[in-house]
XYZ file of C-alpha atoms in Angstrom:
584
model
C 85.694 90.315 146.272
C 87.266 89.629 150.078
C 90.021 87.005 150.255
C 91.663 86.196 153.718
C 94.380 84.169 155.265
C 95.462 83.452 158.867
C 98.872 82.363 160.330
C 99.678 80.260 163.517
C 101.620 81.662 166.472
C 101.080 83.895 169.426
C 98.481 86.573 169.188
C 96.092 87.077 166.210
C 97.556 87.023 162.916
C 95.451 87.479 159.882
C 94.935 89.266 156.693
C 92.221 90.342 154.460
C 92.318 91.765 150.896
C 89.403 93.592 149.468
C 89.377 94.526 145.699
C 88.372 93.385 142.259
C 91.752 91.500 141.735
C 93.017 90.421 145.207
C 96.145 88.355 145.923
C 95.806 84.590 146.088
C 95.645 83.097 149.171
C 99.290 82.131 149.295
C 100.354 85.532 148.310
C 98.303 86.805 151.166
C 100.029 84.517 153.493
C 103.378 85.580 152.443
C 102.370 89.036 152.974
C 101.114 88.459 156.401
C 104.380 86.978 157.183
C 106.216 90.116 156.126
C 103.890 92.349 158.326
C 104.554 90.153 161.146
C 108.207 90.611 160.745
C 107.852 94.426 160.397
C 109.237 94.236 156.946
C 106.743 96.761 155.404
C 109.299 97.892 153.179
C 110.020 94.370 151.513
C 106.450 93.338 151.071
C 105.964 90.381 148.593
C 104.693 91.529 145.089
C 100.777 91.585 144.727
C 99.398 91.674 141.134
C 96.038 93.372 141.009
C 94.402 96.319 142.694
C 93.205 95.959 146.152
C 93.218 97.077 149.858
C 94.881 95.043 152.493
C 94.152 94.768 156.317
C 96.445 92.889 158.351
C 96.387 91.973 162.129
C 99.677 91.004 163.710
C 99.712 90.883 167.332
C 98.647 94.142 168.707
C 99.052 96.056 165.486
C 96.536 96.729 162.591
C 98.067 97.620 159.201
C 96.226 99.141 156.449
C 97.623 99.306 153.193
C 95.692 100.956 149.812
C 97.131 101.022 146.310
C 99.373 103.453 144.717
C 96.799 104.844 142.262
C 94.242 105.386 144.985
C 91.427 103.291 143.385
C 91.515 101.601 146.801
C 92.150 104.746 148.985
C 92.755 104.671 152.913
C 91.272 107.715 154.953
C 91.581 107.914 158.700
C 90.808 109.983 161.657
C 91.785 109.645 165.473
C 89.868 112.359 167.185
C 86.815 110.100 168.263
C 86.698 107.498 171.155
C 90.216 107.732 171.964
C 90.976 105.303 168.863
C 91.308 105.442 165.113
C 88.545 104.977 162.577
C 89.753 104.196 158.912
C 87.852 103.473 155.638
C 88.464 103.583 151.953
C 85.946 106.584 151.704
C 86.245 109.872 153.465
C 82.939 111.041 153.594
C 81.641 108.106 155.731
C 84.345 109.218 158.347
C 83.539 112.768 158.215
C 79.673 111.794 158.882
C 80.698 110.081 162.178
C 80.543 113.361 164.016
C 77.710 115.174 162.096
C 76.617 116.230 158.638
C 79.787 116.035 156.502
C 81.031 119.630 155.820
C 84.193 120.014 153.490
C 87.211 121.852 154.468
C 87.317 125.127 152.227
C 90.894 125.081 151.729
C 90.946 121.601 150.379
C 87.665 122.372 148.332
C 88.969 125.417 146.797
C 92.211 123.732 145.754
C 90.001 120.612 144.167
C 87.903 123.262 142.468
C 90.840 125.257 140.945
C 93.492 122.807 140.460
C 91.610 119.353 140.206
C 94.746 117.778 138.480
C 97.321 118.465 141.239
C 97.486 117.105 144.818
C 98.678 119.868 146.860
C 98.769 118.006 150.199
C 98.982 114.104 149.842
C 97.952 113.745 153.552
C 94.881 115.683 153.481
C 91.290 114.695 152.288
C 88.282 116.926 151.433
C 87.251 117.079 155.248
C 89.200 118.694 158.011
C 89.103 115.820 160.400
C 89.845 113.209 158.113
C 93.370 112.396 156.953
C 94.788 110.329 154.225
C 97.374 107.839 153.581
C 99.596 108.933 150.767
C 100.480 106.546 147.990
C 103.074 104.043 148.982
C 102.576 104.256 152.706
C 100.798 102.098 155.204
C 98.657 103.162 158.327
C 99.920 101.430 161.351
C 97.578 101.351 164.428
C 99.166 100.119 167.532
C 97.607 100.090 171.169
C 99.451 103.555 172.107
C 100.167 105.172 168.888
C 99.175 105.589 165.131
C 101.641 106.187 162.651
C 102.403 105.980 158.586
C 105.210 104.257 157.440
C 106.556 103.547 153.934
C 105.731 100.366 152.141
C 107.332 98.844 149.144
C 107.050 95.537 147.181
C 110.279 93.339 146.455
C 109.621 94.209 142.905
C 108.994 98.053 143.269
C 111.598 99.788 140.998
C 112.254 102.949 143.350
C 115.994 103.285 143.099
C 116.487 100.545 140.383
C 117.925 100.792 137.201
C 115.675 102.180 134.590
C 114.051 100.212 132.000
C 114.656 100.223 128.445
C 111.892 100.726 125.964
C 112.191 96.928 125.049
C 112.575 95.669 128.621
C 109.513 97.811 129.477
C 107.496 96.692 126.905
C 108.321 93.059 127.866
C 107.421 93.577 131.434
C 104.065 95.330 130.531
C 103.071 92.680 128.360
C 103.467 90.258 130.783
C 101.848 92.005 133.786
C 98.748 93.076 131.407
C 98.301 89.698 130.369
C 98.322 88.587 134.269
C 96.076 91.662 135.299
C 93.496 90.537 133.024
C 93.851 86.736 133.282
C 93.246 87.236 137.152
C 90.069 89.024 136.876
C 88.518 86.909 134.396
C 89.254 83.371 136.014
C 86.492 84.108 138.615
C 84.020 85.518 136.140
C 82.090 83.470 133.703
C 81.025 86.439 131.517
C 82.527 89.937 131.484
C 82.645 93.021 129.386
C 84.791 95.693 127.892
C 84.636 99.231 126.770
C 85.876 99.122 123.108
C 86.487 102.280 121.489
C 88.450 101.388 118.959
C 91.657 102.940 120.595
C 94.893 101.007 121.737
C 94.142 100.858 125.468
C 90.611 99.414 125.174
C 91.273 97.268 122.367
C 94.386 95.722 123.943
C 92.294 94.803 126.877
C 89.377 93.311 125.133
C 92.014 91.247 122.981
C 93.302 89.863 126.433
C 90.080 89.124 127.843
C 88.956 87.096 124.657
C 91.995 85.076 125.012
C 90.370 83.424 128.052
C 86.721 83.235 126.770
C 83.601 84.852 125.566
C 83.619 88.581 126.138
C 81.029 91.250 125.448
C 82.435 94.316 124.054
C 80.462 97.523 123.827
C 81.059 100.701 121.688
C 79.015 103.848 122.482
C 77.971 106.064 119.422
C 75.305 108.739 118.633
C 74.396 111.336 116.065
C 76.455 114.210 117.621
C 79.602 112.209 117.556
C 81.959 113.080 114.840
C 84.853 110.804 115.179
C 86.064 107.376 113.681
C 85.836 105.292 116.769
C 82.825 103.001 115.569
C 84.700 101.912 112.345
C 88.052 100.919 114.308
C 85.921 99.297 116.961
C 84.117 97.322 114.238
C 87.218 96.329 112.614
C 88.793 95.417 115.873
C 85.949 93.244 117.085
C 85.905 91.401 113.582
C 89.440 90.298 114.252
C 88.718 88.875 118.001
C 87.353 85.177 118.051
C 85.218 84.996 121.029
C 84.086 88.785 121.397
C 80.462 89.613 120.965
C 80.093 93.247 119.934
C 77.663 95.430 120.741
C 76.868 99.020 119.578
C 75.023 101.265 121.970
C 73.389 104.123 120.067
C 72.592 107.030 122.565
C 69.829 109.633 121.962
C 69.034 112.941 123.453
C 68.313 111.077 127.075
C 72.139 110.038 127.041
C 73.505 113.445 126.242
C 76.181 114.697 128.428
C 74.511 116.709 131.543
C 71.422 114.502 131.500
C 70.365 113.944 134.906
C 71.513 116.502 137.726
C 68.851 119.160 138.234
C 68.615 121.503 141.206
C 65.359 119.544 142.311
C 66.765 116.082 141.430
C 70.290 115.192 141.212
C 69.481 111.780 139.477
C 72.969 110.436 139.948
C 74.369 107.906 142.384
C 76.325 109.161 145.476
C 80.046 109.109 145.283
C 82.703 109.907 147.866
C 84.091 112.693 146.176
C 83.486 114.956 143.126
C 83.284 112.584 140.070
C 83.272 114.016 136.635
C 81.482 110.774 135.603
C 78.168 112.427 136.866
C 78.368 114.742 133.559
C 78.172 111.457 131.518
C 76.362 109.221 133.857
C 73.373 108.943 131.494
C 75.654 107.423 128.911
C 77.793 105.149 131.168
C 74.598 103.847 133.065
C 73.057 102.993 129.517
C 76.233 100.940 128.456
C 76.600 99.325 131.828
C 73.047 98.569 131.833
C 73.226 96.864 128.374
C 76.312 94.803 129.609
C 74.404 93.858 132.620
C 71.524 92.764 130.915
C 73.721 90.233 128.968
C 75.160 88.934 132.004
C 78.522 90.638 132.523
C 79.753 90.525 136.199
C 82.606 92.860 135.514
C 83.635 95.495 133.118
C 87.037 96.313 131.737
C 87.890 100.002 130.839
C 91.000 101.532 129.514
C 91.115 104.388 131.920
C 94.549 105.147 133.002
C 96.338 104.282 129.785
C 96.982 107.804 128.832
C 98.633 108.462 131.985
C 100.802 105.762 132.728
C 101.878 105.113 128.937
C 102.908 108.632 128.212
C 104.466 111.373 129.604
C 104.737 115.378 129.416
C 107.429 117.927 130.709
C 110.456 116.063 128.978
C 111.716 118.799 127.295
C 111.838 121.092 130.403
C 113.621 118.302 132.234
C 116.091 118.215 129.667
C 116.837 121.751 129.823
C 116.729 121.714 133.750
C 119.334 118.955 133.717
C 121.587 120.680 131.313
C 121.191 118.139 128.487
C 120.761 120.633 125.731
C 121.298 117.996 122.747
C 118.608 116.189 124.207
C 116.248 118.890 124.324
C 117.186 120.164 120.829
C 116.194 116.638 119.471
C 112.831 116.623 121.417
C 112.139 120.421 120.469
C 112.497 119.711 116.701
C 110.419 116.570 116.923
C 107.851 118.069 118.891
C 107.757 121.038 116.473
C 107.234 118.833 113.457
C 104.354 117.099 115.049
C 102.488 120.184 116.313
C 103.602 122.385 113.330
C 104.871 124.918 115.896
C 108.286 126.744 116.027
C 111.138 124.575 117.636
C 112.568 127.917 118.931
C 109.073 128.836 120.561
C 108.895 125.451 122.195
C 112.484 125.778 123.306
C 111.806 129.100 125.046
C 108.727 128.133 126.494
C 110.224 124.937 128.144
C 113.210 127.242 129.356
C 111.014 129.531 131.072
C 109.282 126.413 132.902
C 112.892 125.068 133.644
C 113.797 128.089 135.791
C 110.956 127.899 138.157
C 110.883 125.670 141.281
C 107.503 124.623 142.768
C 107.665 127.115 145.540
C 108.576 130.043 143.515
C 105.792 129.189 140.788
C 103.251 128.983 143.868
C 104.339 132.499 145.055
C 104.083 133.892 141.551
C 100.677 132.335 141.027
C 99.435 133.543 144.375
C 100.383 137.042 143.600
C 98.205 136.810 140.407
C 95.192 135.485 142.438
C 95.542 138.352 144.989
C 95.622 140.873 142.044
C 92.821 141.766 139.691
C 91.315 139.816 136.821
C 92.198 141.449 133.717
C 90.075 141.933 130.703
C 92.431 139.888 128.701
C 92.176 137.246 131.203
C 88.266 137.131 131.191
C 88.207 136.982 127.522
C 90.483 134.020 127.405
C 88.344 132.414 130.188
C 85.369 132.680 128.113
C 87.153 131.281 124.998
C 88.458 128.262 126.795
C 92.015 129.320 126.383
C 94.601 129.800 129.209
C 93.640 132.721 131.425
C 95.835 134.610 133.855
C 97.885 131.518 134.746
C 99.379 131.776 131.245
C 99.307 128.434 129.984
C 103.058 128.275 128.647
C 104.321 129.964 131.830
C 102.963 127.389 134.554
C 104.927 123.942 134.831
C 103.967 122.529 138.292
C 100.512 124.153 138.905
C 98.422 124.414 135.636
C 95.535 126.529 137.288
C 92.510 126.287 134.726
C 90.124 129.099 133.891
C 87.962 128.256 137.110
C 90.254 130.598 139.069
C 88.950 133.628 136.828
C 85.360 132.859 137.894
C 86.072 132.947 141.872
C 85.369 135.745 143.939
C 88.148 137.596 146.085
C 87.566 135.544 149.196
C 88.235 132.214 147.242
C 91.208 133.702 145.448
C 92.761 134.907 148.659
C 92.135 131.371 150.306
C 93.555 129.546 147.389
C 96.720 131.840 147.423
C 97.332 131.239 150.926
C 96.847 127.473 150.597
C 99.259 127.391 147.350
C 102.235 129.067 149.354
C 101.715 127.190 152.383
C 101.656 123.828 150.906
C 104.017 124.309 148.269
C 106.330 126.183 150.553
C 106.626 123.059 152.958
C 107.237 120.508 150.072
C 110.542 119.417 148.715
C 111.127 120.512 145.460
C 110.162 117.695 143.004
C 112.864 115.748 141.129
C 111.592 116.338 137.738
C 108.592 117.950 135.937
C 107.719 114.625 134.201
C 107.615 112.606 137.299
C 105.565 115.235 139.041
C 103.057 115.103 136.354
C 103.117 111.202 136.437
C 102.476 111.193 140.023
C 99.526 113.897 139.943
C 98.040 112.177 136.861
C 97.921 109.041 138.528
C 96.256 110.442 141.449
C 93.629 112.131 139.516
C 92.623 109.160 137.319
C 92.702 106.860 140.346
C 90.183 109.081 142.248
C 88.028 109.298 138.807
C 88.141 105.374 138.702
C 87.333 105.258 142.564
C 84.284 107.237 142.096
C 83.151 105.709 138.850
C 83.231 102.364 140.775
C 81.065 103.966 143.402
C 78.518 105.136 140.845
C 78.728 101.629 138.853
C 78.161 99.753 142.027
C 74.649 101.186 142.086
C 74.146 99.108 139.014
C 75.805 95.892 140.389
C 78.773 96.294 138.027
C 82.381 95.935 139.086
C 84.696 98.348 137.077
C 88.063 97.038 136.165
C 91.006 99.062 135.214
C 94.105 97.258 134.866
C 96.195 100.055 133.753
C 95.938 101.444 137.266
C 97.131 98.133 139.076
C 100.414 98.905 141.080
C 102.572 96.185 138.920
C 101.236 97.676 135.674
C 102.020 101.081 136.626
C 105.642 99.909 137.937
C 106.264 98.368 134.638
C 105.426 101.745 132.814
C 107.024 104.245 135.159
C 110.086 102.029 135.204
C 110.636 103.376 131.496
C 112.107 106.924 131.500
C 109.512 109.500 130.716
C 111.798 110.590 127.548
C 111.092 106.982 126.169
C 107.497 106.734 126.946
C 107.007 110.237 125.223
C 108.358 110.144 121.749
C 106.926 112.985 119.484
C 105.172 111.484 116.439
C 105.009 108.168 118.119
C 101.541 107.068 119.558
C 102.174 105.234 122.930
C 105.338 103.439 121.861
C 105.385 101.067 124.976
C 102.182 99.603 124.651
C 102.508 99.392 120.870
C 105.592 97.403 121.155
C 103.992 95.255 124.206
C 100.883 94.465 122.120
C 102.524 93.653 118.646
C 101.177 90.257 117.736
C 98.066 90.402 119.969
C 96.497 93.594 118.556
C 95.983 94.007 114.830
C 98.534 96.386 113.146
C 95.590 98.445 111.986
C 95.028 99.551 115.538
C 98.521 99.881 116.532
C 99.163 102.119 113.786
C 95.933 104.355 114.398
C 96.970 108.067 115.099
C 93.481 109.471 115.527
C 91.635 109.973 118.990
C 87.808 110.209 119.218
C 86.467 112.841 121.452
C 83.060 113.652 122.703
C 82.941 117.403 122.065
C 79.480 116.860 119.952
C 77.582 115.242 122.562
C 79.106 117.653 125.307
C 77.907 120.729 123.355
C 74.588 119.272 122.447
C 74.087 118.302 126.256
C 75.087 121.713 127.414
C 72.664 123.334 124.877
C 69.876 120.939 125.620
C 70.212 121.426 129.355
C 71.334 125.222 129.598
C 68.518 126.552 131.491
C 68.897 123.560 134.179
C 72.689 123.879 134.445
C 72.755 127.578 134.682
C 70.141 127.304 137.393
C 72.260 124.432 139.068
C 75.423 126.567 138.894
C 73.635 129.893 139.793
C 73.151 132.126 142.922
C 71.409 129.246 144.608
C 74.490 126.894 144.017
C 76.390 125.683 146.947
C 79.643 126.777 145.422
C 78.158 130.268 145.461
C 77.069 130.306 148.913
C 80.520 129.125 150.123
C 81.840 132.147 148.249
C 84.124 129.870 146.045
C 82.296 130.765 142.467
C 80.817 133.990 140.957
C 77.953 132.549 139.027
C 77.805 135.414 136.554
C 80.863 134.477 134.461
C 79.698 130.874 134.682
C 76.336 131.849 132.900
C 78.161 133.839 130.304
C 80.174 130.725 129.504
C 77.141 128.438 129.458
C 75.475 130.843 126.951
C 78.421 130.203 124.432
C 77.514 126.569 123.991
C 74.373 127.024 121.638
C 76.203 128.811 118.901
C 79.194 126.264 119.367
C 81.644 128.828 120.347
C 84.956 127.500 122.250
C 84.316 126.650 125.888
C 86.638 125.369 128.700
C 84.797 121.997 128.743
C 86.936 120.592 131.598
C 86.466 123.537 133.809
C 82.572 123.353 133.350
C 82.720 119.518 133.942
C 84.550 119.832 137.265
C 82.364 122.714 138.631
C 79.126 120.621 137.974
C 80.765 117.515 139.539
C 81.683 119.598 142.656
C 78.231 121.156 142.856
C 76.476 117.809 142.479
C 78.571 116.494 145.269
C 78.150 119.201 147.605
C 74.474 118.963 147.284
C 74.553 115.307 147.801
C 76.660 115.927 151.177
C 73.619 117.438 152.465
C 71.725 114.487 152.729
C 74.306 112.356 154.259
C 74.467 111.572 158.001
C 75.982 108.928 160.335
C 73.306 106.408 159.765
C 73.674 106.806 155.844
C 76.898 105.105 156.091
C 77.089 103.190 159.289
C 75.205 100.609 161.177
C 75.461 100.128 164.795
C 75.764 96.358 166.076
């Protein structure tokens, strides 16, 4: 959806918002006034999620959202001007077939959940505007400036859990209401979990909503009973159960000869389960839905990790002891073991950890590490030893050139960055960036079906309410998402608020890997684009895939990530300037 506003005065002054939940015309006009006055650090609040483009005199200002659902990329090496877009691949295609930057790609492959350089994209000639900044294009210069709304809580006093819950409740209600006002009929994922059930409840308050729960014979969880019970307590909901089969298993679709998935701007983990997602969205579209709510992002903004480490780093030993004892009771682990592991992490700076990991990358892969990588456990990176840079097992499958490239990239980028203020906040920011990119790519894929995807938990104001509550209050061992539970009390049924289980898709994943093992092994084999770029050794990947059929432990996240990147690299080969740009 596009919404615009204009202002009188000397020179052109106008603003446009593009997104699934843009500001009102009055809100846009107020934002334009602030841009004209040069007050990018005091922009009016803007609920929802959108991309803003303002022309004020001889300047153009482009502002994305903080989660990266509407990112901003740009390049200024063509025609003496600046080209910008909310996607990087079209900008890269301006000068020929897009070719990824190997340093950025090796980092995305080995550390998919960490943003090493917030200013870079996957292409050498394309830069990215970091979250919280705006791109200003003037007649003689292009520069970045920090932007902030009048309600942003940077530097403000922390919110207590009750204050945060009250604010979250109000902002979630508004986030949902704004979307449903302009849509006669919409739909929502309903897994029976708290995040999706809350959004479905809020949508039904405004009228009829189609809610969908996916199931199949390989799922072994209690999602469906909880979803059915939740739907029964919602007047105005129409509950659909979509039952999958072998054609909707994970890894259905991509083959070396026919990728059979839509194009995304960056590697998307959704391609692994696109057959299932396409089935669900197709059913909702057939019932007339024109917008689909997803609970994606809830796990990121509503919880926190690294709390124990931060308490030790700050010298708050009493708080650390309480946290360690509570975590030990929940995980059935030793409180002393948790304390020692956190203390080890607390002693590390980002730069020091990068140097240590670089040394390990430059060294040999030990047999113990290779065995751990096969079983899906932490490899040479040492799961309890890394704090800032959790390198997954993919690093064990990289040949020497890739490992050396990654080692240099780690030390260069982390050595140039300021030490993060806290581990929990570092993980908040990186988690938000990862899930924001995931939703952005999912939206690219869903657009092929004509279905907008709505993720209210990633709205700027919703995230602001959540992150305004200190991590140690968002994360309470033994309490499941206390912030949302408190916010939804009286709206969502107590049975859902008190649920402690969480459904997984391990069954369909293993079944999909078994069903498509030959195809996936060929896709990731010697002819893979990752192998040609010397970023992957196909042999250990093939060995890992052979473990799927007997149901042996696998590093599933690493396999998902590799397949997503391989599919994306093959899709890039079909792209050109004419794929994205139309000359007038």
